[in-house]
Short mmCIF file of C-alpha atoms in Angstrom, two decimals:
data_model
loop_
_atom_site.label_atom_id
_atom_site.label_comp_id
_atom_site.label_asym_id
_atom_site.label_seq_id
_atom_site.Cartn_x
_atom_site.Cartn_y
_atom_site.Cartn_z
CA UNK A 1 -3.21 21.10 -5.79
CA UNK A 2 -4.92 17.84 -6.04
CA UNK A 3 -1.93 16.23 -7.69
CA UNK A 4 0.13 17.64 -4.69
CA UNK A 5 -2.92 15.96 -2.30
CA UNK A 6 -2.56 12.74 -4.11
CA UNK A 7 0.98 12.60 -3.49
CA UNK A 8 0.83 13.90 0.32
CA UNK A 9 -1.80 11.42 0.99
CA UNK A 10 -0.65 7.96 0.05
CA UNK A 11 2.38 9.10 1.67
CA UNK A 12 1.29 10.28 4.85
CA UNK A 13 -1.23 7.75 5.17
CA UNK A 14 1.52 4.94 5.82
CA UNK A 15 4.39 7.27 7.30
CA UNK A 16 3.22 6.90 11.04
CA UNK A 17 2.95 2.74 11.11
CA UNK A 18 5.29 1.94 9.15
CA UNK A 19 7.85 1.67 11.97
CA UNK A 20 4.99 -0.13 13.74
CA UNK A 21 4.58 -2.51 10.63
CA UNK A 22 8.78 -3.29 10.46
CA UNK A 23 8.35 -4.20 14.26
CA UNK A 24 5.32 -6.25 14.09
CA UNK A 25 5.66 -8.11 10.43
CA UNK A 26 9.88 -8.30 10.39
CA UNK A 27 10.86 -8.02 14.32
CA UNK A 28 12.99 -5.12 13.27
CA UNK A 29 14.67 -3.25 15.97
CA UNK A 30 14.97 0.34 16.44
CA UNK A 31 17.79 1.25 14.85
CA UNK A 32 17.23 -1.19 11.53
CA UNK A 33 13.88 0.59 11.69
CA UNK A 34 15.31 4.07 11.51
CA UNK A 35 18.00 2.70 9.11
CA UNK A 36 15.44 1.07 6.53
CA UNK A 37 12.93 4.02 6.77
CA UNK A 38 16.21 6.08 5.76
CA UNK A 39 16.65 4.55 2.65
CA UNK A 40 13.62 6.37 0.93
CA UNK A 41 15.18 10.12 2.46
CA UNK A 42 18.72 9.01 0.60
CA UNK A 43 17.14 8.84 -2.83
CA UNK A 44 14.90 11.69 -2.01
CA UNK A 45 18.20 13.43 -1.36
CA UNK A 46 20.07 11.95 -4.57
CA UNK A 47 17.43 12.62 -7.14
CA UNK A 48 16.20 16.15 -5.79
CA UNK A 49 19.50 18.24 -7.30
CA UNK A 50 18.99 16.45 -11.07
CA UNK A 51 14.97 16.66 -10.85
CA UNK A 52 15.42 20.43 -10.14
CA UNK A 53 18.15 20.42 -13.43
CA UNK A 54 15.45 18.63 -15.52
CA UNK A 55 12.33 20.89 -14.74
CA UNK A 56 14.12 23.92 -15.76
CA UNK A 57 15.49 22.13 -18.72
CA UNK A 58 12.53 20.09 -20.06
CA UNK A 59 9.16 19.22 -20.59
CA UNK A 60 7.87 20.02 -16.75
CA UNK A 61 4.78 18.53 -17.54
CA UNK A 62 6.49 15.06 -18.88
CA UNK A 63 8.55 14.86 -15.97
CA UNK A 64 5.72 15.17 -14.20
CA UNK A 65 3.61 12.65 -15.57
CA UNK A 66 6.58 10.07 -15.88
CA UNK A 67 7.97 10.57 -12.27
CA UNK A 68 4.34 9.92 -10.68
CA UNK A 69 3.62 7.02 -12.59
CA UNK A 70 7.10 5.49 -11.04
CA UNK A 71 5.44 6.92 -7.79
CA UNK A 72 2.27 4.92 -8.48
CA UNK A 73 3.53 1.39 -9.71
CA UNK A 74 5.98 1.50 -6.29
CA UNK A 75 3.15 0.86 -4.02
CA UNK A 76 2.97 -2.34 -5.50
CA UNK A 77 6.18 -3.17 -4.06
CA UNK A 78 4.81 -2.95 -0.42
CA UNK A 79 2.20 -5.65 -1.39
CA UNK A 80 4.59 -7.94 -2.62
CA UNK A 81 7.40 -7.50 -0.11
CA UNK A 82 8.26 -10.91 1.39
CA UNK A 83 11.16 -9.71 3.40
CA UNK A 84 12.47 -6.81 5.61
CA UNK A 85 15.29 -6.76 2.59
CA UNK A 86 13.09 -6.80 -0.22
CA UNK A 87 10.91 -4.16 1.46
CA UNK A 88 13.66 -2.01 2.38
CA UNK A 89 14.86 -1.82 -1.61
CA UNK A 90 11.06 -1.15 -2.22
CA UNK A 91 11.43 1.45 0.09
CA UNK A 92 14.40 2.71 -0.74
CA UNK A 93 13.66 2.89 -4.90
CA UNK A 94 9.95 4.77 -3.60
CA UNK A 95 12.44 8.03 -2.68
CA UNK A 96 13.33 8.14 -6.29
CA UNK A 97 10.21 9.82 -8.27
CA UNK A 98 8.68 11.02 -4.85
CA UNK A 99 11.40 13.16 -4.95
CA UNK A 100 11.42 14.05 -8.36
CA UNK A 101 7.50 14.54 -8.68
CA UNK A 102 7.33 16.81 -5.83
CA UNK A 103 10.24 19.16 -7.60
CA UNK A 104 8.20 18.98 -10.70
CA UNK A 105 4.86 19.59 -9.31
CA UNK A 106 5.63 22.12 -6.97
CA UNK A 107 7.31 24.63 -9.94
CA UNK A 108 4.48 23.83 -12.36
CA UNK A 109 2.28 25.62 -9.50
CA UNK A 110 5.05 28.37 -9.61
CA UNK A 111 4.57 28.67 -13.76
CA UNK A 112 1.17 28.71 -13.52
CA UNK A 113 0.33 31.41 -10.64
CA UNK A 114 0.24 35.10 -11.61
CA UNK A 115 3.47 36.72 -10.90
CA UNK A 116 1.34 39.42 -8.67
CA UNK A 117 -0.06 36.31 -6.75
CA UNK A 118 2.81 34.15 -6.35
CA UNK A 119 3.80 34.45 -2.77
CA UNK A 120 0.05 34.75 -1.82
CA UNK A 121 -0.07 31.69 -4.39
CA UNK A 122 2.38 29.43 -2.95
CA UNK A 123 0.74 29.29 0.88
CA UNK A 124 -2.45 28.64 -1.15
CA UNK A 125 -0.75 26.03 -2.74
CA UNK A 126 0.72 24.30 0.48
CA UNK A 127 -2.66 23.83 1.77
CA UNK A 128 -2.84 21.13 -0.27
CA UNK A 129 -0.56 18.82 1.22
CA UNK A 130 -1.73 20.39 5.16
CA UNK A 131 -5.22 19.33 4.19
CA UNK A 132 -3.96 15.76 3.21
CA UNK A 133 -1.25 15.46 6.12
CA UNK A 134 -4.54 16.18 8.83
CA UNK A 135 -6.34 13.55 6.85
CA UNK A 136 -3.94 11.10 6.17
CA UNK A 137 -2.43 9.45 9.19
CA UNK A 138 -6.07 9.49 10.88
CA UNK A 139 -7.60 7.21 8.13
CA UNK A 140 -4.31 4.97 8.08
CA UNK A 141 -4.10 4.47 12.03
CA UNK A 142 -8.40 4.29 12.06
CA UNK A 143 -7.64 1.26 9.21
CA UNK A 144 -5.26 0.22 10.79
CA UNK A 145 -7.01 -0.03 14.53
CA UNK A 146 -10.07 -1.60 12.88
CA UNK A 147 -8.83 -4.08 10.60
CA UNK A 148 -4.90 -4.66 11.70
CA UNK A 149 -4.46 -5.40 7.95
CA UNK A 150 -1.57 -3.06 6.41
CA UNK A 151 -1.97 -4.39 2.71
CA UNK A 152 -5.43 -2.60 2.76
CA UNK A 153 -3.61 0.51 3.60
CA UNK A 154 -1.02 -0.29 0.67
CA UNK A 155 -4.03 -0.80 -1.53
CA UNK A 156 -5.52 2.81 -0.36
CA UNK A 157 -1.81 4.33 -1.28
CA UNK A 158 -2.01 2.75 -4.50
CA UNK A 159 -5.57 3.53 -5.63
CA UNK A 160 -4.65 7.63 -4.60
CA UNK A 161 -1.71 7.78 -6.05
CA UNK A 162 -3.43 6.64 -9.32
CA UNK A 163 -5.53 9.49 -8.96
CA UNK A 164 -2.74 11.94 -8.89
CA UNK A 165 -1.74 10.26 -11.92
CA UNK A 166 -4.73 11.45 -13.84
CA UNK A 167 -4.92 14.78 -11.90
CA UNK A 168 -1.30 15.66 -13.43
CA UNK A 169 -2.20 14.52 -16.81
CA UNK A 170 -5.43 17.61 -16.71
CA UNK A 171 -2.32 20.37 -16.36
CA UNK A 172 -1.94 22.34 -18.68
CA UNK A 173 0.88 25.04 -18.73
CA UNK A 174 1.03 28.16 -20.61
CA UNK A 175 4.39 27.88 -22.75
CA UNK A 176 4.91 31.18 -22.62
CA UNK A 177 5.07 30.85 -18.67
CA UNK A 178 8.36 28.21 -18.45
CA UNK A 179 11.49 29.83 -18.41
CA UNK A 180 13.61 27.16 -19.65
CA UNK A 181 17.71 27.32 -18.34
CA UNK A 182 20.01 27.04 -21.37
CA UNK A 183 23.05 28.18 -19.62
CA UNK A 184 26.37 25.65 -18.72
CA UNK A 185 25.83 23.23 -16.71
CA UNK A 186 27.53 24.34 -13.70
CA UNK A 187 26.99 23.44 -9.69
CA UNK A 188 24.60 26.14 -9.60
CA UNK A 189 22.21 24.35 -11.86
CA UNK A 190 22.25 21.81 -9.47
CA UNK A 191 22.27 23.27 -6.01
CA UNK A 192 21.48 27.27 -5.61
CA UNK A 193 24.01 28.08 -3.75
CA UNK A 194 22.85 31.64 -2.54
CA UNK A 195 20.27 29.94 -0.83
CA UNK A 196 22.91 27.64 1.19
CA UNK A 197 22.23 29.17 4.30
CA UNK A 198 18.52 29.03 4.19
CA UNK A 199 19.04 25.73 3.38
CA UNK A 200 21.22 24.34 6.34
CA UNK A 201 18.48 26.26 8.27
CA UNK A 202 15.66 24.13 7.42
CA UNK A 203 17.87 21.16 7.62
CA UNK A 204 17.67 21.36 11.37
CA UNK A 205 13.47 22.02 11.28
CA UNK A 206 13.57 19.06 8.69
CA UNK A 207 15.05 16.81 11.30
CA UNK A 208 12.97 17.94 14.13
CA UNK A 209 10.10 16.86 11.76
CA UNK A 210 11.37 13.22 10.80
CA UNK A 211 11.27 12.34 14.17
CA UNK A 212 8.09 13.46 15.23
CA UNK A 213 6.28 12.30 12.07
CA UNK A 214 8.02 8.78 11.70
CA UNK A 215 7.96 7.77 16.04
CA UNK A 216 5.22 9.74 17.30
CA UNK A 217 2.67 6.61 16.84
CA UNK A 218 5.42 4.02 18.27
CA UNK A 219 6.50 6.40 20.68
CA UNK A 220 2.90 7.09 21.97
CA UNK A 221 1.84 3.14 21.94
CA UNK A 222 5.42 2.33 24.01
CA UNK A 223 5.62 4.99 26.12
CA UNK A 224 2.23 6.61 26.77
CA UNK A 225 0.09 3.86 26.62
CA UNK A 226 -1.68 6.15 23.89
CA UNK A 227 -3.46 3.72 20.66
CA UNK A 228 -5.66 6.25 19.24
CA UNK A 229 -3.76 9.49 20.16
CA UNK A 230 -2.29 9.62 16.98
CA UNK A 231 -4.61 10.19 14.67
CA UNK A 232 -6.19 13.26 16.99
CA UNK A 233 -2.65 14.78 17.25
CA UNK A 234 -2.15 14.58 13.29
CA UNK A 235 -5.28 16.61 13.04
CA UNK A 236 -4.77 19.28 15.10
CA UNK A 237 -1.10 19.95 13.77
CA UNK A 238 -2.76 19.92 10.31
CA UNK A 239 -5.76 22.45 11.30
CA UNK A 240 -2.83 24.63 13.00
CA UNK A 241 -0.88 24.54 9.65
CA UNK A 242 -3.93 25.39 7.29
CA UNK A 243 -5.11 28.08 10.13
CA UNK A 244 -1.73 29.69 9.66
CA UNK A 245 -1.91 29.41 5.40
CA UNK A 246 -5.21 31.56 6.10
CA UNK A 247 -4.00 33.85 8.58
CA UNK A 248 -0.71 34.40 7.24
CA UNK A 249 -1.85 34.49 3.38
CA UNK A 250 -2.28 38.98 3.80
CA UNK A 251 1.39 39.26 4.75
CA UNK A 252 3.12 37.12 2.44
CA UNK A 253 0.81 39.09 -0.34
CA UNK A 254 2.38 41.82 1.04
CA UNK A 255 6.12 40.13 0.95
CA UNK A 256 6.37 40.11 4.50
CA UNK A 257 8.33 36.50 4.43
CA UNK A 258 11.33 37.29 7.00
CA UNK A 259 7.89 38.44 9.70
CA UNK A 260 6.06 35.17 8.33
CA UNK A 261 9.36 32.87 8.74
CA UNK A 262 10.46 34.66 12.09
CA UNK A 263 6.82 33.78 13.65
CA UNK A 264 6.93 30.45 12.36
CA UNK A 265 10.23 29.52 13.99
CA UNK A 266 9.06 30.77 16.82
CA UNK A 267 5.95 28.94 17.44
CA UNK A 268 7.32 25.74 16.07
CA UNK A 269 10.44 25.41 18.85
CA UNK A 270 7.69 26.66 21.41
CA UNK A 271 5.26 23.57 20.36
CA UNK A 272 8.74 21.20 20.25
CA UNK A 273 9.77 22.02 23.60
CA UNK A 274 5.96 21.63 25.22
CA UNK A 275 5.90 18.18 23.23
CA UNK A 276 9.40 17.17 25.35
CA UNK A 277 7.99 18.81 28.49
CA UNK A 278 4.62 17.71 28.76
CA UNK A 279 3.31 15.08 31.01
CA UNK A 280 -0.28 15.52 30.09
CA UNK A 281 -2.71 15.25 27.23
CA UNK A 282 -3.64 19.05 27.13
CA UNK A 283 0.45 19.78 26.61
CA UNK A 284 0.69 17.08 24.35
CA UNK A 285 -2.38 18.41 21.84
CA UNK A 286 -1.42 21.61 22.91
CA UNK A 287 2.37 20.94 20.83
CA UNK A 288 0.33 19.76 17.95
CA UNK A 289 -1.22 22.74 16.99
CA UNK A 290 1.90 24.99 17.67
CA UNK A 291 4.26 22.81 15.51
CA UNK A 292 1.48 23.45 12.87
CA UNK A 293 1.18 26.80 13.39
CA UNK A 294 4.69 27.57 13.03
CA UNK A 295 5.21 25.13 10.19
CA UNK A 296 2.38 26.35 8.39
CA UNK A 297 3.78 30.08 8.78
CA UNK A 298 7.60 28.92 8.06
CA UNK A 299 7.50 26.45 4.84
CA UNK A 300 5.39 29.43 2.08
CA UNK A 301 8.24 32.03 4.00
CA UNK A 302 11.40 29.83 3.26
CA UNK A 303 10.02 28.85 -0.27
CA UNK A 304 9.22 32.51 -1.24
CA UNK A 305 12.48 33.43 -0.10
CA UNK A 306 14.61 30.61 -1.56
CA UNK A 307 12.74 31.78 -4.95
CA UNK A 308 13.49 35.60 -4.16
CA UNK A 309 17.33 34.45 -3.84
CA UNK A 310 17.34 32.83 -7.48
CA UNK A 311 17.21 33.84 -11.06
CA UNK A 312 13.70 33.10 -13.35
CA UNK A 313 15.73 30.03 -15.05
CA UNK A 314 16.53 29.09 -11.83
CA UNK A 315 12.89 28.02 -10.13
CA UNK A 316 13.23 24.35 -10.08
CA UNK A 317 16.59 24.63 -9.00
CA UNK A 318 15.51 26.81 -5.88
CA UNK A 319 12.79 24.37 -5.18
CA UNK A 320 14.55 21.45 -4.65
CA UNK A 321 17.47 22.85 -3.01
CA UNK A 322 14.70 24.04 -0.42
CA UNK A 323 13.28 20.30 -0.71
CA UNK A 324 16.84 18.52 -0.69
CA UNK A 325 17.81 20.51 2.74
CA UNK A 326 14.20 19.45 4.52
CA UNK A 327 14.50 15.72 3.24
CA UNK A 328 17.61 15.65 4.29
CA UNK A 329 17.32 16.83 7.87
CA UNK A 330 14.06 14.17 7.80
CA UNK A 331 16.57 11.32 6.66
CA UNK A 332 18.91 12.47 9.81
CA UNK A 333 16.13 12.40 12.00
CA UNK A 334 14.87 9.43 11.05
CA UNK A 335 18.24 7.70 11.39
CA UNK A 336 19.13 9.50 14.35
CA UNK A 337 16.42 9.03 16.08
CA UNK A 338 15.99 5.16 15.89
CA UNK A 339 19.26 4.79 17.05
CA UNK A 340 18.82 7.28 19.86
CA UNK A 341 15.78 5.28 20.77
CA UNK A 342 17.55 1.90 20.55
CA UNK A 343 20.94 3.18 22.72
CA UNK A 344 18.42 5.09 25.14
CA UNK A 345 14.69 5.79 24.26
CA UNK A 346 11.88 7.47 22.43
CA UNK A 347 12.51 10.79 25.27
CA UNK A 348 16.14 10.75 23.91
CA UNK A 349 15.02 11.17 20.27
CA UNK A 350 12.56 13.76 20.98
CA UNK A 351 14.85 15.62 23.56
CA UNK A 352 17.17 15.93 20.39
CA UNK A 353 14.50 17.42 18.74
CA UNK A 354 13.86 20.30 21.19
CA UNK A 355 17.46 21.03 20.95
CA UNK A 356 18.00 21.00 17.29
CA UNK A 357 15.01 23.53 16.18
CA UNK A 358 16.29 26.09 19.12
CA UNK A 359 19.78 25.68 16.75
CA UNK A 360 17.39 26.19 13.98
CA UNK A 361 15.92 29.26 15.58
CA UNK A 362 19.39 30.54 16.30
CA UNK A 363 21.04 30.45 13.25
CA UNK A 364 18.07 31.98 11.66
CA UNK A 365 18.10 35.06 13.58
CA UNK A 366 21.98 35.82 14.00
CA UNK A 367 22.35 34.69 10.21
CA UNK A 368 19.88 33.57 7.80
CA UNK A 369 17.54 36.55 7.94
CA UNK A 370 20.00 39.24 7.39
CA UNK A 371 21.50 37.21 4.66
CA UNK A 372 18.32 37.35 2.82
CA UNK A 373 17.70 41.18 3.19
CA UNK A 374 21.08 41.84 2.15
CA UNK A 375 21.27 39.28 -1.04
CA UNK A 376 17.48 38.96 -2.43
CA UNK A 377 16.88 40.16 -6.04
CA UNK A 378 12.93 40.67 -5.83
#
């Protein structure tokens, strides 16, 4: 869990200003914005498939340690970044072992929970990264407000992500507990594909979330008039995500995921559509803490069932097809949504938004849940 906090928080701390940083530091437009800040989701994307291949291969606990000290020496980069090029191959590289370490980290947790507590576990887990995601982008936009310096906020990145270094250096993992995959290598190895449709499903609430989390800060400084709003609406989205790890922590015990995942959906396109609606501040906030709330309840439901769909030998694999389909819907949105915003505006982007997670909801309820009922082996 702190490893996972480590990671969440030197990335979330820069995720919301970056697009302000291209803008003020390179003159970027929108859509080189989007396109640049899509660079890190396509290696996400590339490495996720072989990261989930090596975990259930080899050493977890090496990859581990090796892909998060690539994840620490990156931030380096941003410091040194001269150009919108260089920064956008900094950028781009950065994907690589955030992708990989996130794989890695996230099935160690799964090795090291009791099999009893595992669903129960996982939520648990997740709090991790909703803890650091409320905590995150309100230190990096107070920094930034205060001091208008962005290599301090590189620095900040740097110095955690050390941290998580150590942190995942302290695991240790029972032998006995990693189920290592000696069969062919085959596509499945690769990309578990009896969880396909649960993964085009959280494509679509993947790309409602690249949007919201990369041009909410922008899109509240250009549009609203709103310099500190960001920071606040952060927050509450985080305390509605843990709320909803506490509150929803008895029925996934209970291995009520398709109840968790249905309520989740549900509140999450309800807080989306206030968001594109709203025209005040209490709608506004109001959308923060819904999106968490439904997130909060969705992501433990989709990753317990992704698992439930796949073999022992077949954990990482599961993982980071579940982490391949949400980066790339975030990738999309990111693109998507700066060039939205460039051909029209920030309302565009976020009108697609609305649109795509009632898809989302959709597809889950005339497809994805009775898929799982009818094909899960636990």
């Amino acid at each position: 869990m702190l490893t996972n906090f480590s990671m969440s928080f030197s990335f979330y701390l820069l995720t919301p200003l970056l697009p302000i940083y291209l803008s003020e530091n390179f003159a970027a437009p929108k859509d080189i914005i989007g396109t640049v800040l899509f660079g890190y989701s396509v290696t996400v994307l590339l490495i996720r498939p072989f990261s989930g291949y090596m975990v259930d291969s080899f050493d977890r606990k090496k990859i581990l340690v090796g892909c998060l000290l690539f994840y620490f020496i990156m931030f380096s980069g941003y410091l040194v970044a001269a150009s919108l090029a260089v920064f956008a191959v900094v950028r781009t590289l950065h994907g690589a072992p955030f992708g990989a370490a996130t794989v890695a980290n996230s099935t160690v947790a799964i090795d090291v929970l009791p099999s009893s507590r595992r669903n129960e576990g996982i939520g648990f887990y997740g709090l991790s990264n909703n803890i650091a995601t409320a905590i995150a982008p309100t230190v990096g936009i107070w920094v930034y407000s205060s001091m208008g310096n962005f290599n301090i906020l590189f620095i900040i990145s740097l110095v955690v992500a050390l941290f998580g270094l150590w942190s995942s250096s302290t695991v240790k993992i029972p032998e006995k507990e990693v189920v290592r995959n000696k069969s062919k290598i085959s596509l499945d190895r690769f990309f578990l594909l009896s969880g396909t449709i649960l993964a085009l499903n959280m494509l679509c609430f993947g790309f409602c979330y690249g949007v919201l989390s990369n041009y909410l800060a922008i899109y509240g400084k250009e549009k609203l008039g709103l310099t500190n709003s960001t920071g606040i609406y952060f927050m509450l989205l985080s305390i509605g995500l843990i709320l909803s790890r506490l509150q929803g922590a008895k029925a996934l015990r209970e291995g009520k995921l398709v109840l968790n995942a249905s309520e989740g959906i549900i509140l999450s396109t309800i807080g989306y559509s206030l968001f594109v609606m709203t025209d005040n501040m209490i709608g506004y906030y109001l959308s923060a803490v819904l999106i968490g709330l439904g997130n909060g309840h969705m992501w433990p439901a989709f990753q317990n069932m992704m698992i439930n769909l796949a073999y022992n030998n077949q954990r990482g694999t599961a993982n980071s097809t579940l982490m391949t389909s949400w980066d790339l819907g975030v990738g999309v949105g990111i693109l998507l949504g700066g060039v939205l915003a460039e051909k029209f505006d920030y309302q565009a982007s976020f009108l697609s938004v609305a649109i795509i997670h009632v898809v989302g909801l959709l597809v889950f309820f005339v497809f994805t849940k009775k898929y799982f009922l009818k094909h899960k082996l636990r």
